[in-house]
XYZ file of N, CA and C in Angstrom:
570
model
N -32.528 193.770 215.650
C -33.388 192.827 214.944
C -33.447 191.514 215.689
N -32.500 191.254 216.567
C -32.544 189.990 217.300
C -31.782 188.921 216.558
N -31.583 187.810 217.211
C -30.857 186.715 216.571
C -31.774 185.528 216.382
N -31.651 184.937 215.235
C -32.343 183.696 214.965
C -33.832 183.819 214.712
N -34.374 185.027 214.693
C -35.801 185.175 214.433
C -36.144 184.711 213.037
N -37.229 183.961 212.915
C -37.588 183.450 211.594
C -38.705 184.257 210.956
N -39.248 185.210 211.684
C -40.337 186.028 211.147
C -39.976 187.497 211.273
N -40.322 188.233 210.246
C -40.161 189.682 210.277
C -41.221 190.292 211.184
N -40.851 191.309 211.925
C -41.820 192.045 212.725
C -42.837 192.683 211.772
N -44.120 192.674 212.115
C -45.157 193.200 211.210
C -44.905 194.631 210.746
N -44.432 195.508 211.643
C -44.199 196.904 211.247
C -43.019 197.024 210.283
N -41.996 196.193 210.458
C -40.864 196.204 209.536
C -41.282 195.627 208.189
N -42.051 194.570 208.215
C -42.552 193.965 206.979
C -43.359 194.989 206.173
N -44.230 195.710 206.855
C -45.046 196.727 206.190
C -44.176 197.836 205.599
N -43.174 198.275 206.354
C -42.265 199.317 205.874
C -41.500 198.849 204.636
N -41.006 197.617 204.666
C -40.232 197.105 203.539
C -41.101 196.869 202.311
N -42.348 196.498 202.516
C -43.260 196.372 201.370
C -43.441 197.729 200.702
N -43.506 198.778 201.502
C -43.694 200.127 200.955
C -42.417 200.663 200.296
N -41.251 200.221 200.766
C -39.983 200.801 200.312
C -39.190 199.925 199.361
N -39.739 198.753 199.001
C -39.053 197.871 198.051
C -40.051 197.406 196.994
N -39.552 196.619 196.075
C -40.406 196.034 195.034
C -40.783 194.604 195.355
N -40.652 194.203 196.608
C -40.968 192.845 197.012
C -42.300 192.797 197.751
N -43.020 191.700 197.554
C -44.277 191.529 198.286
C -44.002 190.827 199.618
N -45.047 190.650 200.389
C -44.928 190.094 201.735
C -44.249 188.725 201.737
N -44.695 187.846 200.860
C -44.148 186.489 200.816
C -42.670 186.504 200.429
N -42.323 187.306 199.426
C -40.926 187.393 198.996
C -40.040 187.922 200.129
N -40.513 188.952 200.819
C -39.741 189.513 201.924
C -39.523 188.479 203.029
N -40.545 187.716 203.312
C -40.410 186.679 204.341
C -39.398 185.620 203.908
N -39.420 185.258 202.617
C -38.460 184.270 202.112
C -37.029 184.823 202.160
N -36.848 186.071 201.728
C -35.531 186.686 201.774
C -35.036 186.788 203.210
N -35.925 187.127 204.121
C -35.549 187.244 205.532
C -35.092 185.898 206.088
N -35.836 184.874 205.780
C -35.482 183.530 206.259
C -34.088 183.146 205.759
N -33.811 183.365 204.478
C -32.496 183.056 203.918
C -31.401 183.918 204.512
N -31.689 185.202 204.712
C -30.712 186.111 205.301
C -30.342 185.651 206.707
N -31.351 185.276 207.489
C -31.100 184.854 208.860
C -30.366 183.504 208.919
N -30.596 182.639 207.919
C -29.845 181.379 207.864
C -28.373 181.661 207.577
N -28.118 182.594 206.652
C -26.739 182.930 206.291
C -26.081 183.860 207.298
N -26.872 184.666 207.973
C -26.364 185.665 208.924
C -27.160 185.567 210.225
N -26.919 184.529 211.008
C -27.717 184.317 212.228
C -27.671 185.481 213.216
N -26.624 186.300 213.130
C -26.532 187.455 214.027
C -27.510 188.553 213.621
N -28.072 188.429 212.424
C -29.001 189.448 211.932
C -28.331 190.527 211.113
N -27.019 190.387 210.907
C -26.315 191.377 210.103
C -25.089 190.746 209.442
N -24.552 191.481 208.497
C -23.411 191.037 207.701
C -22.312 192.072 207.882
N -21.137 191.653 208.348
C -20.052 192.626 208.491
C -19.197 192.627 207.219
N -18.233 193.528 207.172
C -17.427 193.720 205.966
C -16.588 192.494 205.631
N -16.107 191.799 206.641
C -15.301 190.591 206.405
C -16.152 189.522 205.724
N -17.361 189.318 206.219
C -18.272 188.335 205.612
C -18.674 188.772 204.199
N -18.894 190.067 204.028
C -19.259 190.616 202.723
C -18.140 190.372 201.715
N -16.902 190.578 202.144
C -15.749 190.344 201.279
C -15.647 188.868 200.889
N -15.917 187.954 201.819
C -15.888 186.518 201.512
C -16.867 186.182 200.392
N -18.046 186.791 200.439
C -19.056 186.567 199.400
C -18.527 187.041 198.047
N -17.973 188.251 198.016
C -17.450 188.790 196.751
C -16.275 187.962 196.232
N -15.453 187.435 197.118
C -14.323 186.603 196.673
C -14.809 185.324 195.995
N -15.964 184.816 196.405
C -16.525 183.633 195.751
C -16.955 183.961 194.324
N -17.492 185.164 194.114
C -17.969 185.552 192.791
C -16.843 186.040 191.875
N -15.753 186.515 192.451
C -14.636 187.055 191.666
C -13.325 186.411 192.116
N -13.174 185.088 191.879
C -11.999 184.375 192.381
C -10.698 184.733 191.667
N -10.762 185.355 190.500
C -9.554 185.654 189.746
C -9.113 187.102 189.881
N -9.855 187.872 190.662
C -9.497 189.260 190.889
C -9.445 189.535 192.379
N -9.289 190.793 192.716
C -9.250 191.207 194.115
C -10.384 192.197 194.371
N -11.458 191.731 195.013
C -12.613 192.598 195.240
C -12.508 193.503 196.474
N -11.368 193.496 197.150
C -11.243 194.204 198.429
C -11.647 195.681 198.325
N -11.077 196.407 197.394
C -11.376 197.844 197.269
C -12.837 198.064 196.871
N -13.353 197.237 195.962
C -14.747 197.391 195.545
C -15.685 197.155 196.723
N -15.380 196.171 197.544
C -16.219 195.866 198.701
C -16.304 197.066 199.639
N -15.222 197.807 199.771
C -15.259 199.022 200.598
C -16.341 199.974 200.096
N -16.376 200.194 198.779
C -17.376 201.105 198.204
C -18.780 200.520 198.319
N -18.919 199.242 197.973
C -20.243 198.606 198.007
C -20.797 198.571 199.430
N -19.952 198.198 200.362
C -20.392 198.113 201.756
C -20.838 199.488 202.247
N -20.058 200.520 201.938
C -20.412 201.881 202.356
C -21.740 202.324 201.754
N -22.003 201.911 200.521
C -23.254 202.299 199.869
C -24.463 201.586 200.467
N -24.293 200.354 200.870
C -25.416 199.560 201.391
C -25.646 199.814 202.879
N -24.571 200.048 203.631
C -24.662 200.292 205.073
C -25.157 201.722 205.301
N -26.461 201.901 205.159
C -27.069 203.234 205.185
C -26.843 203.967 206.503
N -26.901 203.268 207.620
C -26.763 203.944 208.911
C -25.313 204.004 209.394
N -24.385 203.502 208.581
C -22.946 203.588 208.837
C -22.533 203.004 210.189
N -23.153 201.868 210.548
C -22.801 201.220 211.810
C -21.823 200.057 211.622
N -21.319 199.887 210.393
C -20.349 198.822 210.140
C -20.961 197.463 209.887
N -22.282 197.423 209.736
C -22.978 196.160 209.476
C -24.112 196.407 208.483
N -24.368 195.390 207.685
C -25.523 195.441 206.780
C -26.604 194.588 207.417
N -27.703 195.224 207.795
C -28.816 194.473 208.372
C -29.802 194.108 207.258
N -30.811 193.361 207.608
C -31.735 192.886 206.589
C -32.414 194.017 205.823
N -32.955 195.048 206.489
C -33.586 196.125 205.712
C -32.630 196.775 204.712
N -31.381 197.015 205.107
C -30.414 197.607 204.184
C -30.143 196.663 203.016
N -29.963 195.394 203.322
C -29.706 194.388 202.301
C -30.850 194.318 201.290
N -32.074 194.233 201.774
C -33.207 194.011 200.871
C -33.544 195.280 200.072
N -33.280 196.453 200.636
C -33.492 197.683 199.857
C -32.501 197.754 198.699
N -31.222 197.415 198.956
C -30.219 197.406 197.879
C -30.561 196.347 196.837
N -30.999 195.188 197.293
C -31.394 194.117 196.383
C -32.574 194.549 195.512
N -33.524 195.220 196.099
C -34.696 195.676 195.362
C -34.311 196.660 194.253
N -33.450 197.620 194.579
C -33.029 198.599 193.563
C -32.260 197.902 192.457
N -31.317 197.010 192.826
C -30.467 196.393 191.811
C -31.184 195.365 190.953
N -32.221 194.736 191.483
C -32.880 193.680 190.719
C -34.213 194.099 190.109
N -34.867 195.080 190.712
C -36.204 195.449 190.230
C -36.428 196.949 190.108
N -35.433 197.725 190.446
C -35.594 199.172 190.382
C -35.695 199.671 188.953
N -36.328 200.816 188.793
C -36.396 201.459 187.480
C -34.995 201.937 187.106
N -34.798 202.282 185.867
C -33.501 202.805 185.431
C -33.167 204.067 186.224
N -34.167 204.889 186.524
C -33.944 206.106 187.312
C -33.486 205.755 188.725
N -34.120 204.755 189.343
C -33.721 204.326 190.689
C -32.276 203.815 190.682
N -31.950 203.041 189.666
C -30.605 202.476 189.576
C -29.560 203.560 189.323
N -29.910 204.526 188.496
C -28.974 205.620 188.228
C -28.766 206.476 189.476
N -29.816 206.703 190.233
C -29.688 207.454 191.486
C -28.782 206.706 192.446
N -28.990 205.400 192.569
C -28.161 204.588 193.463
C -26.714 204.572 192.975
N -26.518 204.406 191.676
C -25.166 204.382 191.115
C -24.465 205.729 191.333
N -25.190 206.823 191.152
C -24.596 208.140 191.385
C -24.115 208.252 192.831
N -24.937 207.836 193.761
C -24.565 207.892 195.178
C -23.374 206.976 195.467
N -23.300 205.862 194.762
C -22.190 204.919 194.906
C -20.872 205.578 194.494
N -20.879 206.263 193.344
C -19.669 206.906 192.825
C -19.342 208.205 193.558
N -20.336 208.870 194.098
C -20.122 210.117 194.847
C -19.671 209.755 196.259
N -18.435 209.316 196.365
C -17.953 208.730 197.615
C -17.818 209.736 198.753
N -17.667 211.023 198.446
C -17.596 212.009 199.523
C -18.948 212.690 199.779
N -19.958 212.278 199.044
C -21.357 212.707 199.253
C -21.544 214.220 199.142
N -20.859 214.841 198.170
C -21.015 216.282 197.979
C -21.961 216.626 196.829
N -22.619 215.595 196.268
C -23.560 215.845 195.176
C -22.909 215.921 193.808
N -21.620 215.625 193.731
C -20.878 215.637 192.472
C -19.957 214.417 192.450
N -19.651 213.932 191.242
C -18.657 212.872 191.093
C -17.431 213.506 190.450
N -16.330 213.521 191.179
C -15.083 214.052 190.632
C -14.379 212.959 189.828
N -13.413 213.356 189.030
C -12.602 212.378 188.301
C -11.924 211.410 189.276
N -11.423 211.942 190.390
C -10.743 211.090 191.362
C -11.692 210.068 191.975
N -12.910 210.487 192.290
C -13.891 209.539 192.831
C -14.196 208.452 191.807
N -14.452 208.879 190.574
C -14.746 207.922 189.514
C -13.564 206.979 189.311
N -12.349 207.518 189.308
C -11.163 206.690 189.096
C -10.989 205.683 190.231
N -11.270 206.073 191.451
C -11.159 205.147 192.585
C -12.102 203.959 192.419
N -13.348 204.243 192.058
C -14.334 203.168 191.920
C -14.029 202.309 190.693
N -13.734 202.935 189.567
C -13.440 202.181 188.343
C -12.176 201.331 188.532
N -11.172 201.857 189.206
C -9.967 201.067 189.492
C -10.311 199.847 190.340
N -11.194 200.042 191.319
C -11.620 198.921 192.166
C -12.348 197.860 191.340
N -13.150 198.292 190.381
C -13.862 197.341 189.510
C -12.858 196.566 188.657
N -11.889 197.264 188.085
C -10.867 196.601 187.272
C -10.118 195.562 188.099
N -9.746 195.904 189.337
C -9.038 194.956 190.202
C -9.926 193.756 190.523
N -11.202 194.012 190.714
C -12.123 192.940 191.088
C -12.308 191.930 189.950
N -12.491 192.411 188.727
C -12.754 191.492 187.620
C -11.469 190.895 187.053
N -10.330 191.452 187.446
C -9.063 190.927 186.937
C -9.008 191.066 185.430
N -8.462 190.101 184.763
C -8.369 190.133 183.307
C -9.507 189.388 182.635
N -10.608 189.191 183.348
C -11.679 188.348 182.818
C -12.568 189.039 181.789
N -12.412 190.341 181.626
C -13.247 191.062 180.664
C -12.343 191.772 179.656
N -12.636 191.553 178.392
C -11.901 192.229 177.319
C -12.614 193.539 177.001
N -11.830 194.607 176.972
C -12.384 195.923 176.684
C -11.727 196.502 175.445
N -12.426 197.419 174.765
C -11.809 198.077 173.605
C -10.561 198.855 174.034
N -9.639 199.082 173.119
C -8.386 199.763 173.479
C -8.578 201.129 174.149
N -9.662 201.830 173.825
C -9.867 203.154 174.431
C -10.502 203.076 175.829
N -10.691 201.834 176.339
C -11.265 201.648 177.676
C -10.531 200.576 178.476
N -9.330 200.190 178.056
C -8.673 199.028 178.652
C -7.853 199.319 179.911
N -8.020 200.490 180.474
C -7.423 200.803 181.771
C -8.420 201.697 182.516
N -8.320 201.736 183.829
C -9.233 202.610 184.570
C -9.130 204.072 184.120
N -7.906 204.525 183.871
C -7.715 205.920 183.462
C -8.388 206.205 182.121
N -8.235 205.277 181.167
C -8.863 205.471 179.853
C -10.390 205.432 179.959
N -10.905 204.515 180.766
C -12.362 204.406 180.933
C -12.923 205.687 181.549
N -12.267 206.194 182.584
C -12.736 207.419 183.239
C -12.635 208.604 182.277
N -11.545 208.677 181.523
C -11.405 209.770 180.549
C -12.539 209.722 179.529
N -12.868 208.536 179.067
C -13.956 208.398 178.088
C -15.301 208.802 178.703
N -15.546 208.371 179.922
C -16.801 208.727 180.603
C -16.906 210.237 180.749
N -15.845 210.876 181.211
C -15.898 212.322 181.405
C -15.996 213.064 180.078
N -15.326 212.565 179.029
C -15.455 213.183 177.703
C -16.905 213.156 177.237
N -17.604 212.066 177.530
C -18.997 211.920 177.095
C -19.983 212.664 177.995
N -19.708 212.734 179.290
C -20.718 213.205 180.239
C -20.517 214.621 180.765
N -19.285 215.057 180.895
C -19.004 216.339 181.550
C -19.261 217.487 180.570
N -20.550 217.826 180.419
C -20.962 218.821 179.417
C -20.371 220.204 179.661
N -20.212 220.601 180.922
C -19.686 221.944 181.195
C -18.177 221.938 181.459
N -17.539 220.775 181.281
C -16.084 220.638 181.387
C -15.502 221.191 182.689
N -16.203 220.938 183.805
C -15.701 221.423 185.096
C -14.958 220.336 185.871
N -14.799 219.147 185.246
C -14.079 218.068 185.914
C -14.906 217.323 186.937
N -16.202 217.603 186.980
C -17.115 216.929 187.904
C -18.409 216.613 187.163
N -19.084 215.585 187.638
C -20.392 215.242 187.077
C -21.455 215.497 188.126
N -22.451 216.317 187.750
C -23.613 216.424 188.625
C -24.570 215.298 188.243
N -25.653 215.169 188.981
C -26.536 214.036 188.728
C -27.102 214.049 187.310
N -27.490 215.218 186.821
C -28.081 215.287 185.478
C -27.085 214.852 184.410
N -25.840 215.307 184.516
C -24.818 214.887 183.553
C -24.606 213.371 183.625
N -24.526 212.853 184.842
C -24.326 211.409 185.034
C -25.503 210.626 184.485
N -26.707 211.042 184.830
C -27.914 210.335 184.387
C -28.020 210.349 182.862
N -27.924 211.524 182.269
C -28.084 211.634 180.817
C -26.971 210.909 180.071
N -25.741 211.040 180.552
C -24.615 210.368 179.912
C -24.686 208.862 180.053
N -25.128 208.396 181.214
C -25.240 206.946 181.434
C -26.254 206.326 180.497
N -27.328 207.035 180.233
C -28.364 206.506 179.342
C -27.860 206.356 177.909
N -26.758 207.039 177.574
C -26.189 206.944 176.225
C -24.995 205.990 176.145
N -24.603 205.410 177.285
C -23.427 204.538 177.331
C -23.877 203.088 177.481
N -23.736 202.271 176.414
C -24.192 200.877 176.479
C -23.535 200.066 177.593
N -22.266 200.342 177.900
C -21.580 199.604 178.956
C -22.237 199.868 180.308
N -22.554 201.117 180.571
C -23.199 201.469 181.840
C -24.609 200.904 181.886
N -25.351 201.031 180.794
C -26.720 200.493 180.771
C -26.721 198.985 180.990
N -25.771 198.288 180.378
C -25.673 196.835 180.586
C -25.354 196.505 182.036
N -24.428 197.257 182.632
C -24.075 197.016 184.028
C -25.276 197.275 184.942
N -26.040 198.310 184.651
C -27.208 198.620 185.476
C -28.315 197.583 185.316
N -28.312 196.881 184.204
C -29.354 195.882 183.940
C -28.903 194.466 184.268
N -27.706 194.321 184.787
C -27.111 193.010 185.035
C -28.006 192.097 185.879
N -28.613 192.657 186.917
C -29.425 191.840 187.840
C -30.927 191.994 187.589
N -31.268 192.595 186.476
C -32.666 192.850 186.144
C -33.479 191.566 186.159
N -34.460 191.495 187.022
C -35.371 190.386 187.046
C -34.794 189.083 187.579
N -33.578 189.112 188.139
C -32.989 187.878 188.653
C -33.702 187.373 189.911
N -34.281 188.308 190.657
C -34.971 187.895 191.886
C -36.368 188.477 191.912
């Protein structure tokens, strides 16, 4: 992408307009801000972690950042470039519930086998608990990662195989207010 460029290449701009919910002007504004914050044209994991530490100063976002970074770094080159950043931003802030559920499923399916195992879910949920620290009060049946995962699987794992396929995850998430609220957290913010 080059360093210090203040304008998006026309072909990249056109591609991002087609693949995100942002218009030309918004993409140009996001690009300008991204390049000001990341003059190299990309964001590495250390810089990404610094950002999360600012938002979660009372917890430890390290493990969560591993999952988030892996989900956003589509080409797995160890850096988040502008197209990867803006596509993730588009899904999280303007995507349909279906788009967000698809992205969330891929986030939790850490081994990319098309299923979410209890262990995968527990790894991600544990990382979330560590990140938020004690800043969120949860009901007694959800006040630990293990209890939260058990509740999710009790609600979603219709065939009781210890794994969630996309349909189980999607349908179960639509019935879980906590998940729906989390998916709507950034709705319309940008």
